[in-house]
mmCIF file of C-alpha atoms in Angstrom:
data_model
loop_
_atom_site.group_PDB
_atom_site.id
_atom_site.type_symbol
_atom_site.label_atom_id
_atom_site.label_comp_id
_atom_site.label_asym_id
_atom_site.label_seq_id
_atom_site.Cartn_x
_atom_site.Cartn_y
_atom_site.Cartn_z
ATOM 1 C CA MET H 1 67.159 80.017 195.704
ATOM 2 C CA GLU H 2 65.858 79.474 199.228
ATOM 3 C CA LYS H 3 62.458 77.820 199.393
ATOM 4 C CA ARG H 4 59.548 79.604 201.054
ATOM 5 C CA LYS H 5 58.304 77.969 204.216
ATOM 6 C CA ILE H 6 54.626 77.077 204.245
ATOM 7 C CA LYS H 7 52.268 74.912 206.319
ATOM 8 C CA VAL H 8 49.645 72.942 204.441
ATOM 9 C CA ALA H 9 46.771 70.874 205.881
ATOM 10 C CA VAL H 10 45.706 67.869 203.822
ATOM 11 C CA THR H 11 42.805 65.411 204.141
ATOM 12 C CA GLY H 12 42.376 62.005 202.415
ATOM 13 C CA LEU H 13 44.930 59.971 204.361
ATOM 14 C CA ASN H 14 43.275 56.581 203.826
ATOM 15 C CA ASN H 15 46.020 55.047 201.637
ATOM 16 C CA VAL H 16 44.320 51.618 201.388
ATOM 17 C CA ASP H 17 43.034 49.429 198.520
ATOM 18 C CA SER H 18 40.666 52.249 197.598
ATOM 19 C CA PRO H 19 43.113 55.048 198.354
ATOM 20 C CA GLY H 20 42.411 58.681 199.023
ATOM 21 C CA PRO H 21 44.391 61.351 197.200
ATOM 22 C CA GLY H 22 46.005 62.741 200.350
ATOM 23 C CA ILE H 23 49.283 60.877 200.391
ATOM 24 C CA PRO H 24 50.014 61.460 196.657
ATOM 25 C CA VAL H 25 49.198 65.169 197.190
ATOM 26 C CA ILE H 26 51.582 65.300 200.117
ATOM 27 C CA ARG H 27 54.330 63.610 198.151
ATOM 28 C CA ALA H 28 53.824 66.170 195.394
ATOM 29 C CA LEU H 29 53.967 69.064 197.886
ATOM 30 C CA LEU H 30 57.226 67.762 199.428
ATOM 31 C CA GLU H 31 58.774 67.700 195.969
ATOM 32 C CA SER H 32 57.968 71.358 195.351
ATOM 33 C CA THR H 33 60.867 73.350 193.975
ATOM 34 C CA GLU H 34 59.493 76.591 195.417
ATOM 35 C CA PHE H 35 58.046 75.705 198.821
ATOM 36 C CA ASP H 36 59.474 74.143 201.941
ATOM 37 C CA VAL H 37 56.231 72.454 203.015
ATOM 38 C CA THR H 38 55.279 71.253 206.467
ATOM 39 C CA VAL H 39 52.235 68.988 206.275
ATOM 40 C CA VAL H 40 49.445 68.747 208.850
ATOM 41 C CA GLY H 41 47.230 65.683 208.304
ATOM 42 C CA LEU H 42 43.459 65.850 208.827
ATOM 43 C CA SER H 43 41.844 62.446 209.328
ATOM 44 C CA TYR H 44 38.394 60.971 209.998
ATOM 45 C CA ASP H 45 39.456 57.550 211.260
ATOM 46 C CA ALA H 46 42.245 56.424 213.604
ATOM 47 C CA LEU H 47 43.287 53.682 211.119
ATOM 48 C CA GLU H 48 43.994 55.974 208.222
ATOM 49 C CA PRO H 49 47.545 54.937 207.338
ATOM 50 C CA GLY H 50 48.750 58.473 206.598
ATOM 51 C CA ILE H 51 48.495 59.335 210.290
ATOM 52 C CA TYR H 52 51.442 57.052 210.956
ATOM 53 C CA MET H 53 53.663 58.159 208.044
ATOM 54 C CA HIS H 54 55.784 60.527 210.130
ATOM 55 C CA ASP H 55 58.252 61.023 207.315
ATOM 56 C CA LEU H 56 55.494 62.775 205.355
ATOM 57 C CA ILE H 57 53.277 64.338 207.978
ATOM 58 C CA SER H 58 54.488 66.404 210.936
ATOM 59 C CA LYS H 59 51.278 66.075 213.009
ATOM 60 C CA SER H 60 47.780 64.645 212.434
ATOM 61 C CA TYR H 61 44.426 65.711 213.856
ATOM 62 C CA GLN H 62 41.010 64.074 213.622
ATOM 63 C CA ILE H 63 38.193 66.253 212.328
ATOM 64 C CA PRO H 64 34.402 65.670 212.487
ATOM 65 C CA LEU H 65 32.750 63.572 209.797
ATOM 66 C CA PRO H 66 31.066 65.653 207.064
ATOM 67 C CA GLY H 67 27.648 64.822 208.448
ATOM 68 C CA ALA H 68 28.408 66.749 211.624
ATOM 69 C CA GLY H 69 28.036 69.991 209.660
ATOM 70 C CA ILE H 70 30.018 73.153 209.109
ATOM 71 C CA ASP H 71 29.818 74.515 212.673
ATOM 72 C CA SER H 72 31.524 71.463 214.097
ATOM 73 C CA LEU H 73 34.144 71.620 211.313
ATOM 74 C CA MET H 74 34.873 75.274 211.994
ATOM 75 C CA GLU H 75 35.139 74.716 215.723
ATOM 76 C CA ARG H 76 37.677 71.971 215.231
ATOM 77 C CA LEU H 77 39.717 73.873 212.652
ATOM 78 C CA LEU H 78 39.752 76.867 215.009
ATOM 79 C CA TYR H 79 41.444 74.697 217.627
ATOM 80 C CA ILE H 80 43.863 73.062 215.180
ATOM 81 C CA ASN H 81 44.825 76.444 213.693
ATOM 82 C CA SER H 82 45.504 77.932 217.122
ATOM 83 C CA ILE H 83 48.352 75.440 217.426
ATOM 84 C CA GLU H 84 49.502 74.988 213.809
ATOM 85 C CA LYS H 85 48.939 78.364 212.028
ATOM 86 C CA ILE H 86 47.969 76.722 208.739
ATOM 87 C CA ASP H 87 48.567 78.643 205.514
ATOM 88 C CA VAL H 88 46.687 76.531 202.958
ATOM 89 C CA LEU H 89 44.173 73.691 203.279
ATOM 90 C CA ILE H 90 43.617 71.016 200.570
ATOM 91 C CA PRO H 91 40.503 68.781 201.028
ATOM 92 C CA ASN H 92 40.548 65.582 198.937
ATOM 93 C CA PHE H 93 37.223 63.810 199.417
ATOM 94 C CA ASP H 94 34.023 64.394 197.476
ATOM 95 C CA ALA H 95 31.868 63.919 200.568
ATOM 96 C CA GLU H 96 33.662 66.653 202.565
ATOM 97 C CA LEU H 97 33.991 69.246 199.802
ATOM 98 C CA TYR H 98 30.564 70.846 200.204
ATOM 99 C CA ASN H 99 31.387 71.782 203.854
ATOM 100 C CA PHE H 100 34.812 73.111 202.942
ATOM 101 C CA ILE H 101 33.474 75.180 200.062
ATOM 102 C CA LYS H 102 30.850 76.632 202.375
ATOM 103 C CA VAL H 103 33.409 77.647 204.999
ATOM 104 C CA ALA H 104 36.187 78.723 202.594
ATOM 105 C CA ASP H 105 35.536 82.495 202.949
ATOM 106 C CA LYS H 106 35.283 82.176 206.726
ATOM 107 C CA LEU H 107 38.504 80.196 206.874
ATOM 108 C CA GLU H 108 40.344 82.933 205.006
ATOM 109 C CA LYS H 109 38.810 85.918 206.826
ATOM 110 C CA GLU H 110 38.897 84.563 210.403
ATOM 111 C CA LEU H 111 41.717 82.056 210.405
ATOM 112 C CA LYS H 112 43.870 83.282 207.488
ATOM 113 C CA ILE H 113 43.655 79.779 205.958
ATOM 114 C CA LYS H 114 43.517 79.849 202.145
ATOM 115 C CA THR H 115 41.936 77.300 199.826
ATOM 116 C CA PHE H 116 41.464 76.973 196.091
ATOM 117 C CA LEU H 117 38.213 75.085 195.492
ATOM 118 C CA PRO H 118 35.458 74.827 192.937
ATOM 119 C CA THR H 119 32.452 77.104 193.393
ATOM 120 C CA ILE H 120 29.254 75.703 194.855
ATOM 121 C CA GLN H 121 27.659 75.939 191.378
ATOM 122 C CA GLN H 122 30.519 73.993 189.796
ATOM 123 C CA PHE H 123 30.424 71.405 192.546
ATOM 124 C CA GLU H 124 26.669 70.893 192.306
ATOM 125 C CA GLU H 125 26.251 70.847 188.497
ATOM 126 C CA ARG H 126 28.877 68.112 188.004
ATOM 127 C CA HIS H 127 27.165 65.713 190.405
ATOM 128 C CA LYS H 128 26.524 62.265 188.960
ATOM 129 C CA ALA H 129 22.799 62.907 189.194
ATOM 130 C CA ASN H 130 23.224 66.065 187.080
ATOM 131 C CA LEU H 131 25.698 64.734 184.609
ATOM 132 C CA ASN H 132 23.357 64.609 181.601
ATOM 133 C CA ALA H 133 22.517 68.314 182.011
ATOM 134 C CA PHE H 134 26.205 69.015 182.584
ATOM 135 C CA GLY H 135 27.076 67.351 179.312
ATOM 136 C CA GLU H 136 24.454 69.224 177.356
ATOM 137 C CA LYS H 137 25.551 72.562 178.872
ATOM 138 C CA TYR H 138 29.223 72.076 177.999
ATOM 139 C CA GLY H 139 28.898 70.052 174.771
ATOM 140 C CA ILE H 140 30.310 66.743 176.053
ATOM 141 C CA ASN H 141 28.903 63.299 175.341
ATOM 142 C CA VAL H 142 27.523 61.681 178.490
ATOM 143 C CA PRO H 143 25.893 58.218 178.802
ATOM 144 C CA LYS H 144 22.230 58.312 179.723
ATOM 145 C CA SER H 145 21.690 58.284 183.468
ATOM 146 C CA LYS H 146 18.850 58.525 185.988
ATOM 147 C CA MET H 147 18.396 58.939 189.706
ATOM 148 C CA ILE H 148 16.370 56.376 191.582
ATOM 149 C CA PHE H 149 15.332 56.249 195.245
ATOM 150 C CA ASN H 150 13.736 52.802 195.565
ATOM 151 C CA PRO H 151 14.819 49.367 194.262
ATOM 152 C CA ALA H 152 11.254 48.906 192.991
ATOM 153 C CA GLU H 153 12.068 51.484 190.286
ATOM 154 C CA ILE H 154 14.616 49.103 188.731
ATOM 155 C CA GLN H 155 11.883 47.003 187.097
ATOM 156 C CA GLY H 156 10.753 49.930 184.972
ATOM 157 C CA LEU H 157 14.219 50.920 183.839
ATOM 158 C CA MET H 158 14.040 48.660 180.756
ATOM 159 C CA GLN H 159 11.756 51.192 179.100
ATOM 160 C CA GLU H 160 14.756 53.567 178.975
ATOM 161 C CA PHE H 161 17.885 51.432 179.411
ATOM 162 C CA THR H 162 19.382 48.107 178.348
ATOM 163 C CA TYR H 163 21.602 45.810 180.395
ATOM 164 C CA PRO H 164 24.402 46.001 181.408
ATOM 165 C CA LEU H 165 23.864 49.069 183.617
ATOM 166 C CA VAL H 166 26.202 50.854 185.963
ATOM 167 C CA VAL H 167 24.798 51.267 189.486
ATOM 168 C CA LYS H 168 26.539 54.231 191.216
ATOM 169 C CA GLY H 169 26.530 55.771 194.679
ATOM 170 C CA LYS H 170 26.114 59.529 194.996
ATOM 171 C CA PHE H 171 29.713 59.947 196.215
ATOM 172 C CA TYR H 172 31.555 56.669 195.626
ATOM 173 C CA ASP H 173 31.233 53.098 194.407
ATOM 174 C CA ALA H 174 30.025 51.740 191.079
ATOM 175 C CA SER H 175 29.121 48.225 189.977
ATOM 176 C CA ILE H 176 28.076 46.786 186.609
ATOM 177 C CA ALA H 177 24.758 44.960 186.731
ATOM 178 C CA TYR H 178 23.882 42.469 183.985
ATOM 179 C CA ASN H 179 20.342 41.767 185.161
ATOM 180 C CA LYS H 180 17.622 43.041 187.481
ATOM 181 C CA GLU H 181 18.683 40.854 190.408
ATOM 182 C CA GLN H 182 22.257 42.201 190.307
ATOM 183 C CA ALA H 183 20.957 45.800 189.968
ATOM 184 C CA VAL H 184 18.758 45.369 193.114
ATOM 185 C CA SER H 185 21.663 43.839 195.022
ATOM 186 C CA TYR H 186 24.006 46.667 194.131
ATOM 187 C CA PHE H 187 21.332 49.262 194.899
ATOM 188 C CA ASN H 188 20.945 47.887 198.446
ATOM 189 C CA LYS H 189 24.690 47.528 199.022
ATOM 190 C CA ILE H 190 25.680 50.982 197.788
ATOM 191 C CA SER H 191 22.726 52.877 199.304
ATOM 192 C CA ALA H 192 23.409 51.270 202.696
ATOM 193 C CA LYS H 193 26.945 52.718 202.582
ATOM 194 C CA TRP H 194 26.443 56.100 200.869
ATOM 195 C CA GLY H 195 22.702 56.817 201.095
ATOM 196 C CA LEU H 196 20.255 57.901 198.403
ATOM 197 C CA PRO H 197 19.855 58.647 195.552
ATOM 198 C CA ILE H 198 21.418 55.863 193.508
ATOM 199 C CA ILE H 199 22.376 56.718 189.944
ATOM 200 C CA ILE H 200 21.714 54.341 187.125
ATOM 201 C CA GLN H 201 23.952 54.907 184.072
ATOM 202 C CA GLN H 202 23.900 53.163 180.692
ATOM 203 C CA PHE H 203 27.038 51.057 180.360
ATOM 204 C CA THR H 204 29.307 52.295 177.557
ATOM 205 C CA TYR H 205 31.650 49.870 175.846
ATOM 206 C CA GLY H 206 35.196 51.038 175.242
ATOM 207 C CA THR H 207 38.463 51.907 177.015
ATOM 208 C CA GLU H 208 38.418 53.949 180.201
ATOM 209 C CA VAL H 209 40.734 56.970 180.033
ATOM 210 C CA ASN H 210 41.188 59.536 182.745
ATOM 211 C CA VAL H 211 42.623 63.027 183.042
ATOM 212 C CA THR H 212 43.953 64.794 186.134
ATOM 213 C CA ALA H 213 43.728 68.553 185.560
ATOM 214 C CA ILE H 214 43.649 71.883 187.311
ATOM 215 C CA GLY H 215 41.934 75.130 186.271
ATOM 216 C CA ASP H 216 42.533 78.692 187.413
ATOM 217 C CA GLY H 217 38.860 79.660 187.698
ATOM 218 C CA LYS H 218 39.150 82.025 184.745
ATOM 219 C CA GLY H 219 38.851 79.441 181.978
ATOM 220 C CA ASN H 220 42.533 78.493 181.691
ATOM 221 C CA THR H 221 43.876 74.963 182.080
ATOM 222 C CA ILE H 222 46.996 75.216 184.217
ATOM 223 C CA GLY H 223 47.871 71.539 183.789
ATOM 224 C CA ALA H 224 46.419 68.297 182.446
ATOM 225 C CA VAL H 225 47.830 64.779 182.147
ATOM 226 C CA PRO H 226 45.838 61.907 180.612
ATOM 227 C CA MET H 227 46.166 58.300 181.755
ATOM 228 C CA ARG H 228 44.861 54.805 180.844
ATOM 229 C CA LYS H 229 44.399 52.248 183.590
ATOM 230 C CA THR H 230 46.431 49.117 182.950
ATOM 231 C CA PHE H 231 45.479 47.222 186.088
ATOM 232 C CA ILE H 232 42.182 47.617 187.899
ATOM 233 C CA THR H 233 41.157 46.267 191.320
ATOM 234 C CA ASP H 234 37.847 44.595 192.089
ATOM 235 C CA LYS H 235 36.667 47.998 193.274
ATOM 236 C CA GLY H 236 37.452 49.529 189.877
ATOM 237 C CA LYS H 237 40.438 51.493 191.181
ATOM 238 C CA ALA H 238 43.579 51.927 189.123
ATOM 239 C CA TRP H 239 46.442 49.869 190.534
ATOM 240 C CA ALA H 240 48.630 50.688 187.555
ATOM 241 C CA GLY H 241 48.327 53.193 184.696
ATOM 242 C CA VAL H 242 50.286 54.779 181.861
ATOM 243 C CA VAL H 243 50.457 58.341 180.576
ATOM 244 C CA LEU H 244 48.762 58.809 177.188
ATOM 245 C CA GLU H 245 49.475 61.013 174.249
ATOM 246 C CA ASP H 246 45.888 61.913 173.329
ATOM 247 C CA GLU H 247 45.320 65.338 171.792
ATOM 248 C CA LYS H 248 41.565 64.821 171.509
ATOM 249 C CA LEU H 249 41.225 64.009 175.174
ATOM 250 C CA LEU H 250 43.235 67.094 176.112
ATOM 251 C CA GLU H 251 41.120 69.199 173.745
ATOM 252 C CA ILE H 252 37.957 67.988 175.511
ATOM 253 C CA THR H 253 39.534 68.795 178.914
ATOM 254 C CA ASN H 254 40.546 72.296 177.831
ATOM 255 C CA LYS H 255 37.122 72.939 176.383
ATOM 256 C CA LEU H 256 35.356 71.887 179.587
ATOM 257 C CA ILE H 257 37.625 73.942 181.835
ATOM 258 C CA SER H 258 37.339 76.937 179.534
ATOM 259 C CA ASN H 259 33.549 76.812 179.265
ATOM 260 C CA SER H 260 32.882 76.050 182.919
ATOM 261 C CA LYS H 261 35.727 78.267 184.244
ATOM 262 C CA TRP H 262 36.586 75.357 186.517
ATOM 263 C CA ARG H 263 38.419 76.372 189.669
ATOM 264 C CA GLY H 264 40.898 74.001 191.282
ATOM 265 C CA PRO H 265 41.747 70.319 190.635
ATOM 266 C CA CYS H 266 39.504 67.781 188.944
ATOM 267 C CA GLU H 267 39.549 64.375 187.445
ATOM 268 C CA LEU H 268 37.679 63.485 184.248
ATOM 269 C CA GLU H 269 36.707 59.821 183.916
ATOM 270 C CA MET H 270 35.873 59.014 180.293
ATOM 271 C CA ILE H 271 35.204 56.111 177.982
ATOM 272 C CA LYS H 272 36.768 56.090 174.512
ATOM 273 C CA THR H 273 34.660 53.908 172.261
ATOM 274 C CA ASN H 274 35.988 51.769 169.400
ATOM 275 C CA ASP H 275 34.819 54.342 166.868
ATOM 276 C CA GLY H 276 36.811 57.078 168.584
ATOM 277 C CA LYS H 277 34.042 58.903 170.516
ATOM 278 C CA TYR H 278 34.566 60.056 174.082
ATOM 279 C CA TYR H 279 31.881 59.869 176.812
ATOM 280 C CA LEU H 280 32.223 61.558 180.174
ATOM 281 C CA ILE H 281 31.155 59.106 182.880
ATOM 282 C CA GLU H 282 32.209 61.151 185.888
ATOM 283 C CA ILE H 283 33.935 64.402 186.906
ATOM 284 C CA ASN H 284 35.440 64.395 190.352
ATOM 285 C CA PRO H 285 36.010 67.869 191.929
ATOM 286 C CA ARG H 286 39.411 67.120 193.525
ATOM 287 C CA PHE H 287 42.715 65.468 192.855
ATOM 288 C CA PRO H 288 42.543 61.736 191.956
ATOM 289 C CA ALA H 289 44.499 59.139 193.959
ATOM 290 C CA TRP H 290 46.830 58.702 190.954
ATOM 291 C CA MET H 291 47.690 62.418 190.721
ATOM 292 C CA TYR H 292 51.365 61.723 191.627
ATOM 293 C CA LEU H 293 51.717 60.396 188.073
ATOM 294 C CA ALA H 294 51.388 64.022 186.874
ATOM 295 C CA VAL H 295 54.368 64.929 189.047
ATOM 296 C CA GLY H 296 56.337 62.082 187.546
ATOM 297 C CA SER H 297 55.392 63.438 184.111
ATOM 298 C CA GLY H 298 56.654 66.914 184.823
ATOM 299 C CA GLN H 299 53.538 68.722 186.109
ATOM 300 C CA ASN H 300 53.304 69.405 189.879
ATOM 301 C CA HIS H 301 49.640 70.315 190.138
ATOM 302 C CA ALA H 302 49.712 70.468 193.952
ATOM 303 C CA GLU H 303 52.461 73.111 193.852
ATOM 304 C CA ALA H 304 50.421 75.079 191.275
ATOM 305 C CA LEU H 305 47.338 74.905 193.495
ATOM 306 C CA ILE H 306 49.276 76.306 196.461
ATOM 307 C CA LYS H 307 50.442 79.288 194.385
ATOM 308 C CA MET H 308 46.921 80.014 193.153
ATOM 309 C CA ALA H 309 45.573 79.695 196.697
ATOM 310 C CA LEU H 310 48.085 82.327 197.700
ATOM 311 C CA GLY H 311 46.858 84.593 194.925
ATOM 312 C CA GLU H 312 49.958 84.284 192.765
ATOM 313 C CA ASP H 313 50.010 84.078 188.991
ATOM 314 C CA VAL H 314 50.767 80.592 187.702
ATOM 315 C CA LYS H 315 52.099 79.811 184.276
ATOM 316 C CA ALA H 316 50.340 76.923 182.569
ATOM 317 C CA PHE H 317 52.333 73.740 181.993
ATOM 318 C CA ASP H 318 52.905 73.417 178.278
ATOM 319 C CA ASP H 319 54.030 69.792 178.119
ATOM 320 C CA TYR H 320 54.350 66.501 179.985
ATOM 321 C CA LYS H 321 56.579 63.472 179.615
ATOM 322 C CA SER H 322 55.020 60.447 177.901
ATOM 323 C CA GLY H 323 56.292 56.936 178.536
ATOM 324 C CA LYS H 324 55.673 57.293 182.285
ATOM 325 C CA MET H 325 53.588 54.849 184.278
ATOM 326 C CA PHE H 326 52.713 54.110 187.887
ATOM 327 C CA VAL H 327 52.340 50.850 189.767
ATOM 328 C CA ARG H 328 50.702 50.984 193.155
ATOM 329 C CA TYR H 329 51.928 48.658 195.938
ATOM 330 C CA SER H 330 50.970 47.582 199.492
ATOM 331 C CA TYR H 331 53.341 48.163 202.375
ATOM 332 C CA ASP H 332 53.139 46.993 205.994
ATOM 333 C CA MET H 333 53.999 49.769 208.427
ATOM 334 C CA ILE H 334 54.910 48.797 211.976
ATOM 335 C CA CYS H 335 53.270 51.287 214.340
ATOM 336 C CA ASP H 336 53.154 51.667 218.075
ATOM 337 C CA LEU H 337 49.843 50.860 219.746
ATOM 338 C CA LYS H 338 50.344 53.880 221.986
ATOM 339 C CA GLU H 339 50.092 56.081 218.854
ATOM 340 C CA PHE H 340 46.799 54.489 217.866
ATOM 341 C CA GLU H 341 45.485 54.978 221.390
ATOM 342 C CA LYS H 342 46.581 58.644 221.381
ATOM 343 C CA ILE H 343 44.878 59.574 218.090
ATOM 344 C CA SER H 344 41.792 57.587 219.115
ATOM 345 C CA THR H 345 41.433 59.287 222.530
ATOM 346 C CA LEU H 346 42.959 62.715 222.106
ATOM 347 C CA GLY H 347 42.236 63.191 218.387
ATOM 348 C CA GLU H 348 45.765 64.239 217.549
ATOM 349 C CA LEU H 349 49.201 62.664 217.024
#
């Protein structure tokens, strides 16, 4: 059967020690059995490695940082689409998703670019700052957490929390603090990078287990693959992981997607305690950087997302292969300085 040609724009090309999901998503798309995919890369920085991976990406364009707002984003996408005629766009960063959700209808109506994203309500209610209410609403255990806006508030936390605590940024970064001094230090470091508020979360002892999943927006889980990190970097990122057979974890995932009618990809980050309880510590509203493990396990979630974005019916994956693992690696690409100069000055390569 001849594959259907399609052009897909993808963000998240920073494949570094804290990698974005873009390159794994692209690899998944290029392994589609139904689509012949041409990939357009959308970057924020001229040193995002994906820009220079010409075997994966046909052309790259820089787009405005999320703080520039939706008007600047639409203006840039209007220009890019006038050249590329994009069919589907897949954003892969938490910080950019709000803007893309806001312009999704406009993208489809004016530029014929389709997306398949969570709703604004889903995006907002799963925020780290709202996680306790999210857990109560959907019947999932969540460690106690609290928003703070000033390091002076840390002194009074001991009325509600005990050390160690997890100090989290509103978008990214998390560090474990074992005393007040460490908590203040992490507050200052993370807030300087990602802004306020900072989220304080009670540390939960156990094993971290994650799930990459995708919902159809009607309450059905199209695919889900659970994983346990086997090697973690100093930034807390998985450098190696193994697929799990965990029916309880999948049951929790299906329940959450069913009750929330989650639309699009997501990652559940959970802690399994020694007594077998599961606590949701984070829900990310996009593909995780390790999502290619799902492809290796027999579930191509990126291909399923494309079909749903195009309005097609998608059959849920009913199984995945256990005994699969991933090991991440570093690789030195040799690039031409002229390419760096071109993307830096012209904003496209």
